[in-house]
XYZ file of C-alpha atoms in Angstrom:
390
model
C -0.127 0.115 -0.025
C 0.969 3.512 0.160
C -0.576 5.278 -2.835
C -2.065 7.996 -0.759
C -5.068 9.936 -2.039
C -5.012 13.392 -0.730
C -3.395 15.143 -3.727
C -4.538 17.095 -6.609
C -6.699 15.949 -9.187
C -4.883 13.741 -12.038
C -5.185 15.026 -15.620
C -5.472 12.466 -18.267
C -2.048 13.109 -19.525
C -0.419 12.764 -16.334
C 2.598 10.080 -16.396
C 1.365 6.818 -14.941
C 2.761 3.288 -14.114
C 0.693 0.174 -14.404
C 0.540 -2.074 -11.247
C -2.236 -4.532 -10.676
C -4.200 -3.175 -13.527
C -4.532 0.195 -12.048
C -2.700 3.139 -13.790
C -0.506 4.996 -10.914
C -0.838 8.843 -11.320
C 2.173 10.691 -10.410
C -0.103 13.724 -9.758
C -1.692 12.039 -6.784
C 1.736 11.161 -5.588
C 1.002 7.393 -5.914
C 4.241 5.409 -5.198
C 3.541 1.997 -4.024
C 5.611 0.735 -1.089
C 6.707 -2.740 -2.537
C 9.558 -3.578 0.033
C 8.110 -5.899 2.792
C 11.151 -5.299 5.060
C 10.037 -1.450 5.100
C 6.497 -2.437 5.786
C 7.464 -4.874 8.677
C 9.808 -2.099 10.324
C 6.990 0.597 10.339
C 4.492 -1.991 12.030
C 7.147 -2.828 14.567
C 8.084 0.735 15.395
C 4.448 1.665 15.631
C 4.422 -0.576 18.546
C 0.424 -1.203 17.722
C -2.010 -2.496 20.373
C -4.836 -5.189 20.065
C -6.942 -2.143 21.373
C -5.848 0.447 18.708
C -7.930 2.110 16.049
C -5.353 3.016 13.331
C -5.612 5.947 10.597
C -4.104 4.905 7.385
C -3.913 7.810 4.815
C -3.513 6.393 0.936
C -3.781 2.706 1.679
C -3.396 2.158 -2.072
C -3.883 -1.463 -2.692
C -3.411 -2.458 0.709
C 0.155 -4.014 1.201
C 0.456 -2.088 4.431
C -3.159 -2.334 5.339
C -3.221 -5.857 5.709
C -0.228 -5.804 8.170
C -1.862 -3.084 10.121
C -5.324 -5.135 10.341
C -3.303 -7.961 11.620
C -2.108 -5.947 14.730
C -4.788 -3.434 15.278
C -8.535 -3.608 16.378
C -9.476 -1.303 13.606
C -8.155 0.171 10.636
C -9.601 3.688 8.987
C -8.236 4.076 5.445
C -8.765 7.424 3.698
C -8.231 6.990 -0.115
C -8.832 9.609 -2.688
C -8.702 7.561 -5.771
C -11.668 5.596 -6.556
C -9.657 2.703 -8.538
C -7.559 2.146 -5.339
C -11.097 1.873 -3.310
C -12.167 -0.688 -5.644
C -8.851 -2.622 -5.495
C -8.791 -2.576 -1.695
C -12.353 -3.863 -1.593
C -11.717 -6.501 -4.160
C -8.786 -7.666 -2.100
C -10.360 -7.736 1.290
C -13.972 -8.988 -0.046
C -15.346 -11.919 2.336
C -12.415 -11.736 4.649
C -12.390 -11.406 8.467
C -9.815 -8.299 8.037
C -12.406 -6.777 5.835
C -14.927 -6.380 8.478
C -12.499 -4.357 10.543
C -11.755 -1.948 7.864
C -13.419 1.368 7.711
C -12.650 2.430 3.959
C -13.421 6.344 3.319
C -13.493 7.398 0.061
C -12.273 11.206 0.105
C -9.635 13.783 -0.010
C -8.163 13.474 3.237
C -7.388 17.366 3.437
C -11.247 17.785 3.051
C -12.755 15.295 5.137
C -13.556 15.124 8.888
C -11.253 12.469 10.444
C -13.003 10.330 12.722
C -11.700 8.830 15.935
C -8.406 7.324 15.952
C -5.198 6.913 18.480
C -2.375 5.879 15.946
C -1.687 6.959 12.604
C 0.553 4.999 10.260
C 0.937 5.937 6.779
C 3.002 6.431 3.231
C 1.568 10.045 2.600
C 1.878 11.727 -0.854
C 4.770 14.433 -0.440
C 2.634 17.360 -1.907
C 0.503 17.457 1.107
C 2.917 16.735 3.947
C 2.923 20.084 5.616
C -0.641 20.789 5.766
C -1.541 17.050 6.557
C 0.898 16.925 9.634
C -0.746 20.229 10.873
C -4.287 18.733 10.336
C -3.100 15.731 12.170
C -1.929 17.752 15.122
C -5.093 20.010 15.148
C -7.265 16.811 15.495
C -9.443 17.437 18.580
C -9.152 13.995 19.795
C -5.633 13.415 21.167
C -3.763 10.373 19.485
C -0.737 8.663 20.850
C 1.483 9.094 17.822
C 1.931 9.140 14.109
C 4.466 7.188 11.731
C 4.395 9.093 8.573
C 6.628 8.101 5.728
C 8.006 11.639 4.072
C 10.460 12.838 1.718
C 13.994 12.634 3.174
C 14.298 16.398 3.112
C 10.852 17.211 4.744
C 11.968 14.670 7.559
C 15.077 16.492 8.048
C 13.153 19.891 8.417
C 10.874 18.551 10.700
C 13.484 17.267 12.978
C 16.129 20.277 12.588
C 17.597 21.930 15.611
C 18.652 25.609 16.160
C 21.743 26.077 14.051
C 21.040 23.229 11.535
C 21.120 24.503 7.921
C 17.280 23.192 7.383
C 16.271 24.621 10.740
C 12.990 26.589 9.664
C 9.477 27.832 10.648
C 7.981 24.041 9.672
C 10.727 23.017 12.454
C 9.764 25.483 15.030
C 5.761 25.000 14.674
C 6.165 21.126 14.610
C 8.341 21.029 17.627
C 6.044 23.448 19.477
C 3.005 20.930 19.232
C 4.800 17.579 19.199
C 8.140 15.484 19.716
C 9.221 14.518 16.498
C 11.991 11.591 15.856
C 13.709 10.426 12.609
C 13.202 6.630 12.578
C 14.707 5.270 9.471
C 15.904 5.972 6.057
C 14.174 4.449 3.026
C 15.617 3.995 -0.330
C 13.394 5.538 -3.571
C 14.011 1.815 -4.921
C 11.368 0.338 -2.316
C 8.693 1.998 -4.190
C 6.797 1.290 -7.653
C 7.320 3.683 -9.520
C 10.315 4.936 -7.567
C 10.093 8.737 -6.747
C 12.933 11.053 -7.809
C 14.131 11.259 -4.012
C 14.671 9.269 -0.922
C 12.171 8.931 1.793
C 12.167 8.836 5.745
C 9.903 7.337 8.467
C 9.323 9.794 11.285
C 7.437 9.553 14.360
C 5.242 12.432 15.425
C 4.107 12.615 19.217
C 1.578 15.226 19.935
C 2.296 17.178 23.290
C -0.273 16.398 25.820
C -1.531 18.501 26.934
C -0.872 20.869 24.418
C 1.163 23.919 25.035
C -0.794 27.142 26.222
C -0.154 29.266 23.211
C -2.400 31.000 20.789
C -0.990 29.225 17.446
C -2.324 31.990 15.163
C 0.049 34.447 17.100
C 3.001 32.103 17.335
C 2.845 31.547 13.658
C 2.541 35.180 12.840
C 5.752 35.749 15.147
C 7.823 32.812 13.747
C 7.004 33.748 9.974
C 8.178 37.310 10.699
C 11.409 35.923 12.174
C 11.979 33.312 9.295
C 11.689 35.805 6.457
C 15.379 36.778 7.187
C 16.528 33.803 9.427
C 20.217 34.641 9.194
C 19.849 38.168 10.279
C 19.700 39.623 13.576
C 16.279 40.264 15.194
C 16.906 43.775 15.497
C 17.813 43.884 11.518
C 14.625 42.122 11.095
C 11.915 43.935 13.119
C 13.332 47.774 12.312
C 12.697 47.125 8.501
C 10.338 49.945 7.658
C 8.161 47.442 5.386
C 7.427 45.129 8.366
C 7.025 48.087 10.767
C 4.338 49.604 8.463
C 2.624 46.307 8.235
C 2.726 45.933 12.206
C 1.229 49.350 12.302
C -1.447 48.755 9.606
C -2.477 45.699 11.853
C -2.458 47.625 15.053
C -4.659 50.414 13.543
C -7.055 47.612 12.157
C -7.050 45.900 15.554
C -8.001 49.265 17.253
C -10.781 50.114 15.057
C -12.095 46.731 15.741
C -11.711 46.858 19.529
C -13.270 50.228 19.297
C -16.365 48.800 17.333
C -16.795 46.200 19.955
C -16.693 48.465 22.902
C -18.860 50.985 21.006
C -21.403 47.914 20.393
C -21.608 47.203 24.077
C -22.068 50.715 25.168
C -24.590 51.159 22.594
C -26.592 47.988 23.358
C -26.566 48.424 27.173
C -29.009 50.996 27.656
C -27.091 53.514 29.744
C -25.712 56.438 27.997
C -26.505 54.901 24.798
C -28.312 57.865 23.214
C -27.442 59.341 19.970
C -23.677 59.387 18.848
C -22.653 59.734 22.667
C -23.417 55.981 23.655
C -20.524 54.205 21.905
C -17.079 54.520 22.638
C -14.960 57.078 20.373
C -12.694 55.325 17.958
C -9.261 54.930 19.416
C -6.780 57.330 18.133
C -3.806 55.811 16.060
C -1.066 58.550 16.529
C -1.438 60.206 13.318
C -4.283 57.975 11.352
C -2.008 55.304 10.437
C 0.969 57.738 9.451
C 4.078 58.689 10.898
C 2.686 58.823 14.506
C 1.482 55.395 14.451
C 4.683 54.085 12.797
C 6.733 55.777 15.406
C 4.590 54.123 18.281
C 5.137 50.770 16.799
C 8.759 51.377 16.222
C 9.061 52.206 20.106
C 7.067 49.235 21.285
C 9.367 46.869 19.112
C 12.493 48.440 20.563
C 10.932 48.042 23.879
C 10.825 44.264 23.399
C 14.117 43.704 21.826
C 15.391 45.741 24.931
C 13.635 43.588 27.432
C 14.496 40.273 25.907
C 18.264 41.090 24.761
C 17.549 39.483 21.397
C 18.387 42.612 19.012
C 21.538 40.968 18.416
C 20.366 37.284 18.161
C 19.719 35.633 14.843
C 16.546 33.747 14.179
C 18.482 30.703 12.941
C 19.823 30.146 16.606
C 16.701 30.802 18.429
C 14.953 27.620 20.262
C 11.392 26.970 21.399
C 12.305 28.878 24.630
C 13.413 31.934 23.056
C 10.462 32.396 20.681
C 8.107 31.693 23.593
C 9.976 34.631 25.554
C 9.604 36.780 22.509
C 5.972 36.262 22.109
C 5.487 36.636 25.945
C 7.458 40.053 25.660
C 5.002 41.223 22.701
C 1.901 39.894 24.702
C 3.088 42.047 27.566
C 3.572 45.318 25.801
C 1.039 48.035 26.567
C -0.261 50.483 24.345
C -0.890 54.059 25.343
C -2.870 54.092 28.651
C -5.835 55.845 27.023
C -6.581 53.236 24.561
C -5.229 50.144 26.485
C -8.000 49.661 28.947
C -10.846 48.441 26.951
C -12.136 46.016 29.407
C -15.647 45.993 31.068
C -15.765 44.443 34.267
C -12.016 42.584 33.801
C -9.283 44.627 34.905
C -6.746 43.365 32.729
C -5.073 45.547 30.171
C -5.422 44.169 26.823
C -1.923 44.422 24.814
C -2.265 45.743 21.218
C 1.039 44.508 19.500
C -0.569 40.972 19.492
C -3.907 39.602 20.622
C -3.379 38.324 24.079
C -4.354 34.691 24.544
C -7.228 34.105 26.747
C -5.131 31.675 28.916
C -3.865 34.847 30.727
C -7.213 35.935 31.527
C -9.604 32.909 31.862
C -7.637 30.232 33.252
C -7.151 28.438 29.864
C -11.120 28.402 28.975
C -11.138 29.624 25.439
C -15.017 28.970 24.150
C -16.322 31.987 22.267
C -19.797 33.201 22.196
C -20.292 35.580 19.342
C -23.124 38.180 19.530
C -23.564 40.879 16.839
C -20.325 42.663 16.147
C -18.646 41.669 19.512
C -16.721 38.450 20.737
C -16.569 37.790 24.290
C -14.530 34.997 26.271
C -16.711 32.937 28.296
C -15.488 33.250 32.374
C -14.021 36.664 31.725
C -15.954 39.920 30.549
C -12.858 41.626 28.597
C -13.158 41.620 24.876
C -10.794 40.303 22.198
C -10.122 41.146 18.861
C -10.149 38.354 16.148
C -7.415 40.265 14.428
C -3.777 40.112 15.624
C -1.151 42.434 14.467
C 1.147 39.699 14.066
C -1.353 36.893 12.599
C -0.227 37.778 9.236
């Protein structure tokens, strides 16, 4: 097995190879794992229990699927290619193993995944990154995922600060999971052989997940890795970046002002005419030089407090990024515009959207009501737009 079905649709002129009567489409990333030793090694390293429900993505003709069914209680297989679905159904028709297989004919990136506590799969290379984060975002925590991926992608997943391949993918994945490189797999283990070698990685989601707003985190990491070999001072002092932050801050303040005005206007007291809502917050020059200078001052404050002005992104580890994000979250805007809470005495920072963990003990359930959003358990308002969430 291993002709995963989550990629783009195949064209009629796409190159193909014939295997068990099926044309293997390169555009779907279909490379069947033919080496039984690799299959056996993946099964062994997965440490499958007899009570496990295993997710397989792209079962192909079922070589890996059959081995999974021998060890697991149930296998959920997601296959995009209807021809492969038919082949797998034929192969398992009337067998005891077939009754423990749930076969889903769908694009894995578009389907809602059912419960599973282990994932073992040879995935299509073109969807490796979005698929990893889809798995890590699954609401029901799973034990681990063993994935066959492109060698360079595996190296990026596992890269450490200072490594040549250390990148945004490395930082984001390692925030959410523990990643280990298990073994190398030659391209000759597949039919047809891909152009590059592969690797098997183990991804173990952190449980509980880190108390970090991932949108904020990714926005910050994205900015830093735009110039990963430059110092953070050089990165954050670039005028285009400061202007981008200023524009986002202006949008954030406008949304906060609208939400605060909505609360005041709907409450009854002092809501007559134009005086009931809160006045729009000033942006220090209407988004011009005043606001840009303000953002520059806030950035300098963060760089000074963290001591990261001369540090380079390529050398920062998880703790460094967490410290940097916490520093941006701790920045307070000008006092007259910072206190937008009603009943909650905390001051909401404006350089990033403050994660609700700092206000509400980790409860992050949103209740939407008209133009405003409230966090249950705390009456402060939080904007849906973060200046760093680019």
